[in-house]
Coordinates of C-alpha atoms in Angstrom, one line a residue:
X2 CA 0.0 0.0 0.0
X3 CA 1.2 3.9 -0.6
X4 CA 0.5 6.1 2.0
X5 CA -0.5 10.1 1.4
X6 CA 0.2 12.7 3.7
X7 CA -1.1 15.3 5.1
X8 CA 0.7 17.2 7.2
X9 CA -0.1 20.0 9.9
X10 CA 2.9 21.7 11.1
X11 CA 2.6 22.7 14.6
X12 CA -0.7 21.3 15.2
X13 CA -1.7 17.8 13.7
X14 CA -4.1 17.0 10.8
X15 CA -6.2 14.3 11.6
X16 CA -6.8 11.2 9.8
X17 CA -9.7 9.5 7.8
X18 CA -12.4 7.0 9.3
X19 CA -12.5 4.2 8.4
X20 CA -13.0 0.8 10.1
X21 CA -10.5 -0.8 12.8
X22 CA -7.6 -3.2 11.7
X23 CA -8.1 -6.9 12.4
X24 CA -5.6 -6.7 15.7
X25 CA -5.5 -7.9 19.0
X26 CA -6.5 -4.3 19.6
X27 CA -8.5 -1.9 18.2
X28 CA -6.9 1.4 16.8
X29 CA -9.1 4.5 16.2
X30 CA -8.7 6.7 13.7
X31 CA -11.0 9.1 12.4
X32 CA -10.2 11.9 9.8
X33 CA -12.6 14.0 7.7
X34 CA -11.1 15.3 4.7
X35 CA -11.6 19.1 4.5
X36 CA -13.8 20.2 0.8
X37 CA -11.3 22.8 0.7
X38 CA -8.5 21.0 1.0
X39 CA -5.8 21.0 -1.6
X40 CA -2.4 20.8 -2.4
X41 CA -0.5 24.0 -1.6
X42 CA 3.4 24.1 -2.9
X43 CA 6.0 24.7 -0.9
X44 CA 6.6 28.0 1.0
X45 CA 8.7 29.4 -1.5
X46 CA 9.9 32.4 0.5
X47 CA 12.0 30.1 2.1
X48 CA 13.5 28.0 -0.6
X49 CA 16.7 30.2 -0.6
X50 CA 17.0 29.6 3.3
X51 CA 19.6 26.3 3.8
X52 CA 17.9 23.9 6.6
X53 CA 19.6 21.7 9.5
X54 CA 20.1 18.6 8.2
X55 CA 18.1 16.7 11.2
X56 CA 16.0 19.0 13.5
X57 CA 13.9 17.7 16.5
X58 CA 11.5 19.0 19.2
X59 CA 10.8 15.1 20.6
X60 CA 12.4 16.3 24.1
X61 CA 9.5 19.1 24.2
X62 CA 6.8 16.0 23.3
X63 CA 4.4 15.1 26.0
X64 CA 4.8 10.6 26.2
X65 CA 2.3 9.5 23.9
X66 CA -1.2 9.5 24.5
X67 CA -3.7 6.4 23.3
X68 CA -7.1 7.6 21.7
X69 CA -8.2 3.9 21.7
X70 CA -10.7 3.0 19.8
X71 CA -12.5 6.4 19.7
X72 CA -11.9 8.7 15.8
X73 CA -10.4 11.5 17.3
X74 CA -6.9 10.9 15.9
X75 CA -6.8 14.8 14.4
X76 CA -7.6 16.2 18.0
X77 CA -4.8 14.2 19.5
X78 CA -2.4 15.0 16.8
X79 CA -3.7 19.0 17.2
X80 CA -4.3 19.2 20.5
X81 CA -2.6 16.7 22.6
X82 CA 0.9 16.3 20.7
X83 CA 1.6 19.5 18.7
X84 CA -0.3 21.7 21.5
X85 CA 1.9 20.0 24.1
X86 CA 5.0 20.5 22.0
X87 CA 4.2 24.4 22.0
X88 CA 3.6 24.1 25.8
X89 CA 6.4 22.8 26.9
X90 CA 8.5 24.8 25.1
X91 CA 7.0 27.8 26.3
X92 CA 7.6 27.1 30.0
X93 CA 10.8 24.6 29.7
X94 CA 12.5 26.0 26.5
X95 CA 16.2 27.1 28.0
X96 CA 17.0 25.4 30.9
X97 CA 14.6 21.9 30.2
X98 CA 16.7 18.7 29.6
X99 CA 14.5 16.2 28.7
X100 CA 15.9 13.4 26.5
X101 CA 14.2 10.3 27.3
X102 CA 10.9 11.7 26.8
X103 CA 9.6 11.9 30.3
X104 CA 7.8 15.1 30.9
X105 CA 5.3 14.9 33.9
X106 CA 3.2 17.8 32.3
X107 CA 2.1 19.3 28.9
X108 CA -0.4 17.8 25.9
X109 CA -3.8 19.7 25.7
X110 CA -7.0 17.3 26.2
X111 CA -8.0 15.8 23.0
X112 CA -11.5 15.4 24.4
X113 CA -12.0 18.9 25.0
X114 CA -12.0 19.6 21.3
X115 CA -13.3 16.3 19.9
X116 CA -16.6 16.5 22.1
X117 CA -17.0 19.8 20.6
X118 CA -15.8 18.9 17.0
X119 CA -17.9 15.6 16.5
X120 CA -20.8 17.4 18.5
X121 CA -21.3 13.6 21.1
X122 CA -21.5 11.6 18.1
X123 CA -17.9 10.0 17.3
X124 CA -17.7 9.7 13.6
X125 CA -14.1 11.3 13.5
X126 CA -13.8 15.7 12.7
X127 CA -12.0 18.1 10.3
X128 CA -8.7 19.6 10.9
X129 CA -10.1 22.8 10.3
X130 CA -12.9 22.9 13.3
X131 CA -10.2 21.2 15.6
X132 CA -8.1 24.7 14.7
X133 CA -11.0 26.7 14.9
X134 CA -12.1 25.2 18.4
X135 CA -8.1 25.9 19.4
X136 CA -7.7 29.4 18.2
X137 CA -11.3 30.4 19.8
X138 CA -11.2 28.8 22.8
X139 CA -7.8 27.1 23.7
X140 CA -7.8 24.1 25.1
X141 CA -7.4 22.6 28.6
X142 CA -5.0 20.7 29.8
X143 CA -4.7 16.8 29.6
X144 CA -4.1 15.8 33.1
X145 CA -6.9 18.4 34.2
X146 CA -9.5 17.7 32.1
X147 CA -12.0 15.9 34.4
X148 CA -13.9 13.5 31.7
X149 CA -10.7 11.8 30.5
X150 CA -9.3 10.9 27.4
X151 CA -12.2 8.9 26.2
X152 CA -15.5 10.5 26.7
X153 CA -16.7 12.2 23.5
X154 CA -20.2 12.9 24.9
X155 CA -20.0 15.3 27.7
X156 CA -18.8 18.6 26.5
X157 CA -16.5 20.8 28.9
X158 CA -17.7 22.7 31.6
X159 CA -17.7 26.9 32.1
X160 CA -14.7 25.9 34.2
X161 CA -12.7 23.6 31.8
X162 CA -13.6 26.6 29.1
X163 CA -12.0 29.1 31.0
X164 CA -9.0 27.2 32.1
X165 CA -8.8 26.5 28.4
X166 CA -7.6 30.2 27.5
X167 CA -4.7 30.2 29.3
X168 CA -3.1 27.9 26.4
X169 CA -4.8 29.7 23.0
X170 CA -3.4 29.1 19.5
X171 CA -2.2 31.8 17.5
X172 CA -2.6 30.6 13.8
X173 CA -3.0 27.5 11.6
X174 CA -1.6 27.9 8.3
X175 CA -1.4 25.5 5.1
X176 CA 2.0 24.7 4.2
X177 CA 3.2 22.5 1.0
X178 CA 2.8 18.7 1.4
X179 CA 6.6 18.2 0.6
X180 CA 10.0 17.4 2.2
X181 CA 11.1 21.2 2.3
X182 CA 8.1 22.7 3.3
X183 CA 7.9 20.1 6.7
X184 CA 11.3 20.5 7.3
X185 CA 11.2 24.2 7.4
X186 CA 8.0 24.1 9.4
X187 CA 10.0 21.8 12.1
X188 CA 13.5 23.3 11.9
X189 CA 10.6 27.2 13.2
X190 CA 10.2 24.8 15.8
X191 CA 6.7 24.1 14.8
X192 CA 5.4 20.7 14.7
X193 CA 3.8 18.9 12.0
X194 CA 0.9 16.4 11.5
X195 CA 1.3 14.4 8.9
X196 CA -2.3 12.9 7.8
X197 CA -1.4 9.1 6.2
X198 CA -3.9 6.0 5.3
X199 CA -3.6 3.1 8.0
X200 CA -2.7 -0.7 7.1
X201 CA -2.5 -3.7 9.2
X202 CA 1.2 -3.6 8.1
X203 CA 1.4 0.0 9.8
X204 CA -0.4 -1.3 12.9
X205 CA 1.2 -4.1 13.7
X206 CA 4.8 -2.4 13.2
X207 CA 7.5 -3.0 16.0
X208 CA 10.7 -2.0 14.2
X209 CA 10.4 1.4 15.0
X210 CA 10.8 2.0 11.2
X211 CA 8.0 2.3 8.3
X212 CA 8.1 1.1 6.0
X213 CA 9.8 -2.5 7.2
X214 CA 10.6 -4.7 4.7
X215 CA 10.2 -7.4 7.1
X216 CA 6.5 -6.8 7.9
X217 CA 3.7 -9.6 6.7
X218 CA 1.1 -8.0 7.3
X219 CA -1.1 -6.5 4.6
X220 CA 0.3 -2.8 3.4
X221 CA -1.8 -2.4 0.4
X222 CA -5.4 -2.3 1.7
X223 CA -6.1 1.2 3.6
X224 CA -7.8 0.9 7.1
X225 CA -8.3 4.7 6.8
X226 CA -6.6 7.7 7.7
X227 CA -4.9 8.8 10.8
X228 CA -3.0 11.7 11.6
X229 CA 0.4 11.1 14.0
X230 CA 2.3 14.2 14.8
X231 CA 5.9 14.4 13.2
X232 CA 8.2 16.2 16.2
X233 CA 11.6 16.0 14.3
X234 CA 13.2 14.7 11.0
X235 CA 16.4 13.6 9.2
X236 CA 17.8 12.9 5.6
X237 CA 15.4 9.5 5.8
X238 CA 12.3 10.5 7.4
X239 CA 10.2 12.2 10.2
X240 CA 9.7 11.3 13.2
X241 CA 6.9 11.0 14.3
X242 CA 4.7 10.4 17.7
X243 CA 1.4 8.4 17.2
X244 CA -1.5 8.6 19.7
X245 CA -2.0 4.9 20.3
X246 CA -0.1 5.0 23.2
X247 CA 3.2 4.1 24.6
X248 CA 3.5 0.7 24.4
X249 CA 2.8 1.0 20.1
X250 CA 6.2 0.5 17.9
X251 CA 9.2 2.0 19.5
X252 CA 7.6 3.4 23.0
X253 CA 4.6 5.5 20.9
X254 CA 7.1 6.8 18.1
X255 CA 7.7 5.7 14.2
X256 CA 10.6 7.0 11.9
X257 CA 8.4 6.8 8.7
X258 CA 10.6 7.1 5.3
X259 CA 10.5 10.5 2.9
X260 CA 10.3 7.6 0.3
X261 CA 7.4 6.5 1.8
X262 CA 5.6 9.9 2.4
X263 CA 6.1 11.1 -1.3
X264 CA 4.9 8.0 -3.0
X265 CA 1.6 7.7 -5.0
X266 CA -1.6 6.5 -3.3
X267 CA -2.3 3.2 -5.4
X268 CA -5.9 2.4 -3.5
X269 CA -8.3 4.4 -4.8
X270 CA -10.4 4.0 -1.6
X271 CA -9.7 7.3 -0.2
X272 CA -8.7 10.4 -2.0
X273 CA -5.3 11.8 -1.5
X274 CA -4.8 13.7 1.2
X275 CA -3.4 17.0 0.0
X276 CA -3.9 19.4 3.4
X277 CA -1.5 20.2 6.2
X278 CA -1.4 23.4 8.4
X279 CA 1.7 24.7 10.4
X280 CA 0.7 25.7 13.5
X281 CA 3.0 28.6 13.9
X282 CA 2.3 30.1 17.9
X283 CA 1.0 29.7 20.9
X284 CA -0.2 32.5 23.5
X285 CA 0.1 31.5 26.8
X286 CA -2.3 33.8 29.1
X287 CA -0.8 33.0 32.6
X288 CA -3.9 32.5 35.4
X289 CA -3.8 35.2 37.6
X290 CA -2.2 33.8 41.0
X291 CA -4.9 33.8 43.5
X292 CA -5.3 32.8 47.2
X293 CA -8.2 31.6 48.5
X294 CA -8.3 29.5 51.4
X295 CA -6.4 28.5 54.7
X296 CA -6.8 25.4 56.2
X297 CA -6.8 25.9 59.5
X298 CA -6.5 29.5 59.8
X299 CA -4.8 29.5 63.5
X300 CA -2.3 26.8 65.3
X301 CA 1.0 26.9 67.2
X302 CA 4.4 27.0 65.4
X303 CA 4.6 23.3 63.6
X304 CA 1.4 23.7 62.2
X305 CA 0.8 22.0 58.7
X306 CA -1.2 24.7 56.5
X307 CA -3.2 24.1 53.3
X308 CA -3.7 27.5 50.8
X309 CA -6.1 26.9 48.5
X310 CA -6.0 29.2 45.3
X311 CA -5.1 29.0 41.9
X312 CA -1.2 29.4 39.7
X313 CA 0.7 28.3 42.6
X314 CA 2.1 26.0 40.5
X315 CA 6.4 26.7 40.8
X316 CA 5.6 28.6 44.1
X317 CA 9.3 29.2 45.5
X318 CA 8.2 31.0 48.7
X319 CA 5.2 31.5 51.5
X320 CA 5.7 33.7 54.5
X321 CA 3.5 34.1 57.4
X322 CA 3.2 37.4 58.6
X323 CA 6.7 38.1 56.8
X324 CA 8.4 35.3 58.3
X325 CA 9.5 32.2 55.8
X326 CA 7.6 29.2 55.7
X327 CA 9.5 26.2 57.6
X328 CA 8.2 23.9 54.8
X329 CA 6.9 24.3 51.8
X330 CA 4.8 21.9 49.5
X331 CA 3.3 22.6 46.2
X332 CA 0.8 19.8 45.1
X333 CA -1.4 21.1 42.4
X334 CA -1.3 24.6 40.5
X335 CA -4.4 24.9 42.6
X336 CA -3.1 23.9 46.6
X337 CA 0.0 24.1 48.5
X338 CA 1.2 23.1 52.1
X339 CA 3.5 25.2 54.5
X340 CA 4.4 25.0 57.4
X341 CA 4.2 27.5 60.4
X342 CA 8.2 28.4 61.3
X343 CA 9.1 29.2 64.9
X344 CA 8.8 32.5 65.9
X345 CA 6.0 33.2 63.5
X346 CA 3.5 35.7 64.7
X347 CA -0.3 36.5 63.8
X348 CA -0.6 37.7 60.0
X349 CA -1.3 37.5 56.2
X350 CA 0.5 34.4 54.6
X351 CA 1.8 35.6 51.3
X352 CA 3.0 33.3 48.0
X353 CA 5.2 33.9 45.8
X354 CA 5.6 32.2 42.2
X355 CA 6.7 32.9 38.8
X356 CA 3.6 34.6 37.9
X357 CA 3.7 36.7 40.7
X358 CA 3.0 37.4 44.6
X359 CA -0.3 37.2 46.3
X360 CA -1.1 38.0 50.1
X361 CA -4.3 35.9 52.0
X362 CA -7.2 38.3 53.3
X363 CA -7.7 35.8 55.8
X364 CA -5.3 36.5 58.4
X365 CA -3.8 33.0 60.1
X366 CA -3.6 33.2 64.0
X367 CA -0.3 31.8 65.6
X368 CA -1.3 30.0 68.7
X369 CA 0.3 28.7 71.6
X370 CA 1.6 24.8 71.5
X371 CA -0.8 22.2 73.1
X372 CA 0.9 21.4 76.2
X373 CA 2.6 17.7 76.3
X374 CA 3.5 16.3 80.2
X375 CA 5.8 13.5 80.4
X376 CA 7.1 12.8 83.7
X377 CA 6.4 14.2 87.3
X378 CA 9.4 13.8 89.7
X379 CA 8.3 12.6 92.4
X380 CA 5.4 11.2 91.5
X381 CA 4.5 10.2 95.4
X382 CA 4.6 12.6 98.8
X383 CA 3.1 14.2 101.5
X384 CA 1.5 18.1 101.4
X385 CA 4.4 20.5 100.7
X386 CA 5.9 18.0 98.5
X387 CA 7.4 20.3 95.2
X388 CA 7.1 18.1 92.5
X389 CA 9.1 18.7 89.0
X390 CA 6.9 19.0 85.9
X391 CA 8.3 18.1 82.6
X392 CA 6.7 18.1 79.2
X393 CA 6.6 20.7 76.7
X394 CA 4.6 23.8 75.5
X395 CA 4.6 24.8 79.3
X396 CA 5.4 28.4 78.8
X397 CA 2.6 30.7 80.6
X398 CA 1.0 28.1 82.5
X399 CA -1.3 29.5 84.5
X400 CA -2.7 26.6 87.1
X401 CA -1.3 23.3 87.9
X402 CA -4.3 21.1 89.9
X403 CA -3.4 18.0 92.1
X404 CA -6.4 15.7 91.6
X405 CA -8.3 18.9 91.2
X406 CA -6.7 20.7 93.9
X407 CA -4.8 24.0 92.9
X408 CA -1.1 23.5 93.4
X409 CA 0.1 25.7 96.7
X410 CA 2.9 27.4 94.8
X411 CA 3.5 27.1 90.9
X412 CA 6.9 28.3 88.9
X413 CA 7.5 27.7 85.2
X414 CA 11.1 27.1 84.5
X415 CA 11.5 26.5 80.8
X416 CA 8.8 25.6 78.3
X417 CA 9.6 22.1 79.0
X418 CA 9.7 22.3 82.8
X419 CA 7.6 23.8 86.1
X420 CA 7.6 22.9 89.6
X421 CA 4.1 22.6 91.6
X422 CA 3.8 22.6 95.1
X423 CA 1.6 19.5 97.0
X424 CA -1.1 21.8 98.5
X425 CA -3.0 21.4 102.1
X426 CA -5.7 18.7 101.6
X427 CA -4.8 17.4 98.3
X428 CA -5.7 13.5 97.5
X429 CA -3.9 11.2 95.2
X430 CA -4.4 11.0 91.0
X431 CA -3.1 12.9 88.2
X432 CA -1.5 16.5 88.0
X433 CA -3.3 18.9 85.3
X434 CA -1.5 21.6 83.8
X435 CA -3.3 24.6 81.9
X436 CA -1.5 26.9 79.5
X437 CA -2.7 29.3 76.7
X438 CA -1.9 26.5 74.2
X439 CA -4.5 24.3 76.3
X440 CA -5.1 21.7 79.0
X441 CA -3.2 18.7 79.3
X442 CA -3.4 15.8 82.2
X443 CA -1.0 13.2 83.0
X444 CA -1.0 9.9 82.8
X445 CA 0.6 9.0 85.7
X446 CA -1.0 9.4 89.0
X447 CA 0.8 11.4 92.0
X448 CA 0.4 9.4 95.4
X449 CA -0.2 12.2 98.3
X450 CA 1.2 10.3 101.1
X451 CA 1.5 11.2 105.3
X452 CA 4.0 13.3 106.0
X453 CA 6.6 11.5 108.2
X454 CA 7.0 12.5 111.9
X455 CA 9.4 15.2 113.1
X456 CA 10.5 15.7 116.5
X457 CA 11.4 19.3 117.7
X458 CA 12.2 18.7 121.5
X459 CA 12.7 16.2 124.9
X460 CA 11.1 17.6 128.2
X461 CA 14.4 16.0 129.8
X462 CA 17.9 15.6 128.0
X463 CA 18.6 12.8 130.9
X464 CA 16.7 11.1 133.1
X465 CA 16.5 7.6 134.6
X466 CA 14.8 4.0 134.0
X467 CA 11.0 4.8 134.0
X468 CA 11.5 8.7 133.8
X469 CA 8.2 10.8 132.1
X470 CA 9.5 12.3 129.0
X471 CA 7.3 14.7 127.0
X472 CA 8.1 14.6 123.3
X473 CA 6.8 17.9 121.3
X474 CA 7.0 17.8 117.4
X475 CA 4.7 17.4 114.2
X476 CA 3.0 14.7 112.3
X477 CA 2.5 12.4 115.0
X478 CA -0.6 11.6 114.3
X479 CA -4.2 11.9 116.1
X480 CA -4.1 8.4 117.8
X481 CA -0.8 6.1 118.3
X482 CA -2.2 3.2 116.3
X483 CA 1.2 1.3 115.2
X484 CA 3.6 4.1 116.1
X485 CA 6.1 4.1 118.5
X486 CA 8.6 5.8 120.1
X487 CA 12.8 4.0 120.8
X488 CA 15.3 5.3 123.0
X489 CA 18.1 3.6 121.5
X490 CA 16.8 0.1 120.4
X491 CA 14.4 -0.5 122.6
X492 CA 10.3 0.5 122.5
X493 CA 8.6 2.1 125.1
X494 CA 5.9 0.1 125.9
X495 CA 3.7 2.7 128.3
X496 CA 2.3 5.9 126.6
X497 CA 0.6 8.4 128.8
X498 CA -0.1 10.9 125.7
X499 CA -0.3 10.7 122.0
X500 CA -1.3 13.3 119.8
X501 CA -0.6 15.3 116.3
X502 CA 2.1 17.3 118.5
X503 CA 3.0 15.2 121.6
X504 CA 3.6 12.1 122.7
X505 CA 4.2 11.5 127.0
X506 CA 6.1 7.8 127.9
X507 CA 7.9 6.7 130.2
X508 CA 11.5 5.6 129.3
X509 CA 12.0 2.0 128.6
X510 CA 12.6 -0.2 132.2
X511 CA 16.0 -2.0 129.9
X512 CA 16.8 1.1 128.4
X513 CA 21.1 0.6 127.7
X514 CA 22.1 3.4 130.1
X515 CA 24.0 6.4 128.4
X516 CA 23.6 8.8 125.5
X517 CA 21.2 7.5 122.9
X518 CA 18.8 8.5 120.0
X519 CA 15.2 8.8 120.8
X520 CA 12.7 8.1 117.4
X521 CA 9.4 8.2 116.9
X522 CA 8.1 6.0 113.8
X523 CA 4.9 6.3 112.2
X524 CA 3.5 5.0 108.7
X525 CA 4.7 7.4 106.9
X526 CA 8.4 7.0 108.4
X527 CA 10.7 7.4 110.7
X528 CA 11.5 11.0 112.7
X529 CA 14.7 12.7 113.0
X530 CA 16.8 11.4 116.2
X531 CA 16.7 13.5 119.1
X532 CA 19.8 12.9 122.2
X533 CA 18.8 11.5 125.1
X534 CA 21.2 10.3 128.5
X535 CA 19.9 7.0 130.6
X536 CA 20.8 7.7 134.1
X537 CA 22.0 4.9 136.4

């Protein structure tokens, strides 16, 4: 079989319908031959001018789409491939290496055109509404376009439409079907559809060259007409990216022969196909960089915050109230995440991009921190006890509760450390701490325990066997129960008094004579030692 071109330089001409080759897939195709189309000669103003012997904008293509088995081959080779060509070489042209063919972003939605073009009935379009839809409206943008690559039926919303004139084209012009005329259109860096008649023998191809002698399959018969997008050339051929998807050929790409392209249709089946426009510029109209949202608008320093708004898209800066963000994350041209930096105070948060700088209305409120606790040293005493806080976010804490019982006394040392004071009356369970950040209540719960005995004085330094000695002090207790009182090691066994404060015995009948220690030992411990001589 011969194959005809028709080329579109800069944009892609699309290809005729016709039905799907007998594959383990099926391949759309779908090109409507313009009436007005006709062969145009080659742009002769430029005949004199002496070309580049291979040219190529393939590290500017997007990776190859797949139209499946939808006809909207001429809005994929338009919009998607030569649209994204444009695109990317508007925002990466300079300082974009990109050799393997791996750019994240770029290629305009097929769908937004073709739904428009074939008006929800998919029986393939002309290259010339597909141009007229692009220079009108724009188009959106593949990876945004919320109905997919597949869905012909639903046309775009008011949304899509205006996102869809930020990337307008400029012009579609006719250029001359031959070798010169793409080659100049790809060396202006504009590239080319080339509109050729489909075979089995071009479906099934895996040599990443057409035609291959090596191919069975049948390349006489025509399957229809399809329109690839050529991104490059060299002395043999174009090269060209299809829109059946990556895994097609040599990763989505075909170097087709000039041999090939210049040869006579033989099947009479479909006219020649004698069109092909250059699409010469691209206007990008940059979204106006808005911000609309804050999520949450107030929280302590550490604070993950979501801006909502729309071009923040390369955002290289966000400040809160002045101060730079401690993190910054840009996930969408439409939200970003920063985080709040220590010693960031109440304010506007203002973004900063490419396209511009934009400040929130919506002030965000830097709060205090929650307050953490995470140990209490001691955690068990009697009243008076001073126990040692530790946590965090304890700066300004205003009232420290034992079991619900305000703290006696109450110093903040750092912001990870206060001391609290065992008040008068307090029972055991956990310590609360309240700050302007918030109220936090340990886990662990502080035993209040009896406050051991303390002796101040004897009624007698000396004194013999039997001898009534007063003993004056504190935390006695109100009845003796299992306390007791030594001189030296031995217990006294007869108690005239016992109180809070005082306790009357007699000393011990087997008392060892001389100086000793007199104790008094409760449940909550043992008293300091007081002298005491044994007279013989």
């Amino acid at each position: 079989m011969k194959l005809k071109l028709l080329l579109i330089a800069a944009l892609a001409i699309t290809a005729l319908a016709a039905p799907a080759a007998a594959s383990a897939r099926t391949y759309g195709l779908g090109l409507k031959v313009s009436q007005n189309a006709e062969r145009h000669p080659a742009r002769l103003a430029g005949l004199l001018a002496t070309l580049p012997a291979s040219y190529s904008l393939q590290q500017y293509a997007p990776i190859p789409g797949d139209q499946g088995d939808v006809g909207s081959c001429a809005a994929w080779g338009t919009a998607y491939t030569a649209m994204g060509v444009l695109e990317n070489m508007d925002q990466y042209q300079g300082f974009w290496d990109n050799p393997f063919n791996s750019l994240p972003g770029g290629g305009g939605s097929a769908m937004y055109v073709y739904s428009q073009t074939c008006g929800g009935v998919d029986q393939g379009s002309r290259i010339d509404d597909d141009v007229a839809i692009e220079t009108s409206q724009g188009d959106d943008e593949d990876a945004d376009y919320a109905q997919g690559e597949l869905d012909y039926w639903d046309w775009p919303t008011a949304q899509e439409t205006a996102n869809a004139q930020n990337w307008l084209l400029a012009t579609g012009q006719d250029i001359g079907t031959d070798q010169y005329s793409i080659e100049q259109a790809i060396s202006n860096n504009e590239p080319v559809v080339i509109g050729i008649e489909v075979t089995q023998a071009f479906q099934h191809n895996t040599s990443g060259n057409y035609p291959d002698p090596y191919n069975s399959y049948d390349d006489w018969t025509s399957l229809g007409g399809h329109a690839p997008a050529a991104v490059g050339y060299d002395s043999d051929g174009l090269i060209v990216e299809n829109s059946w998807g990556p895994s097609w050929d040599n990763g989505g790409y075909v170097h087709i022969s000039w041999d090939w392209l210049e040869s006579t249709n033989q099947d009479s089946t479909y006219p020649d196909l004698t069109q092909a426009v250059a699409m010469v510029a691209m206007t990008h109209v940059a979204p106006a960089l808005t911000l609309t949202s804050l999520n949450p608008t107030s929280g302590p320093v550490g604070t993950v915050v979501t801006i909502g708004g729309s071009d923040l898209t390369g955002a290289t800066a966000v400040t809160f109230n002045g101060l730079a963000a401690a993190t910054l994350g840009v996930l969408s041209d439409t939200q970003l995440k920063a985080t709040v930096p220590a010693g960031a105070t109440s304010g506007p948060i203002t973004v900063t991009t490419p396209g511009g700088t934009a400040t929130s209305t919506t002030r965000f409120i830097v709060t205090a921190p929650a307050p953490t606790l995470t140990r209490l040293t001691p955690t068990s005493g009697p009243v008076g006890t001073v126990v040692t806080v530790s946590g965090s976010g304890l700066t300004g804490a205003t009232s420290v509760t034992f079991n619900g019982l305000a703290a006696a006394r109450l110093a903040v040392l750092s912001d990870t450390q206060l001391k609290a004071t065992v008040p008068a009356g307090a029972t055991s369970g956990p310590i609360t701490v309240t700050t302007p950040g918030g109220t936090v209540t340990s886990t662990t719960r502080f035993i209040v325990t009896a406050r051991a005995p303390k002796i101040g004085k004897l009624s007698l330094a000396s004194g013999k066997r039997g001898a009534t000695v007063t003993i004056t002090g504190k935390a006695f207790g109100s009845k003796r129960g299992a306390g007791t009182v030594r001189f030296g090691a031995k217990a006294v066994t007869r108690y005239l008094l016992w109180s809070t404060t005082r306790i009357t015995c007699r000393v011990p009948a087997k008392a060892k004579f001389g100086k000793l220690k007199v104790t008094v030992k409760t449940k909550a411990g043992t008293s300091n030692a007081k002298a005491f001589r044994v007279k013989r």
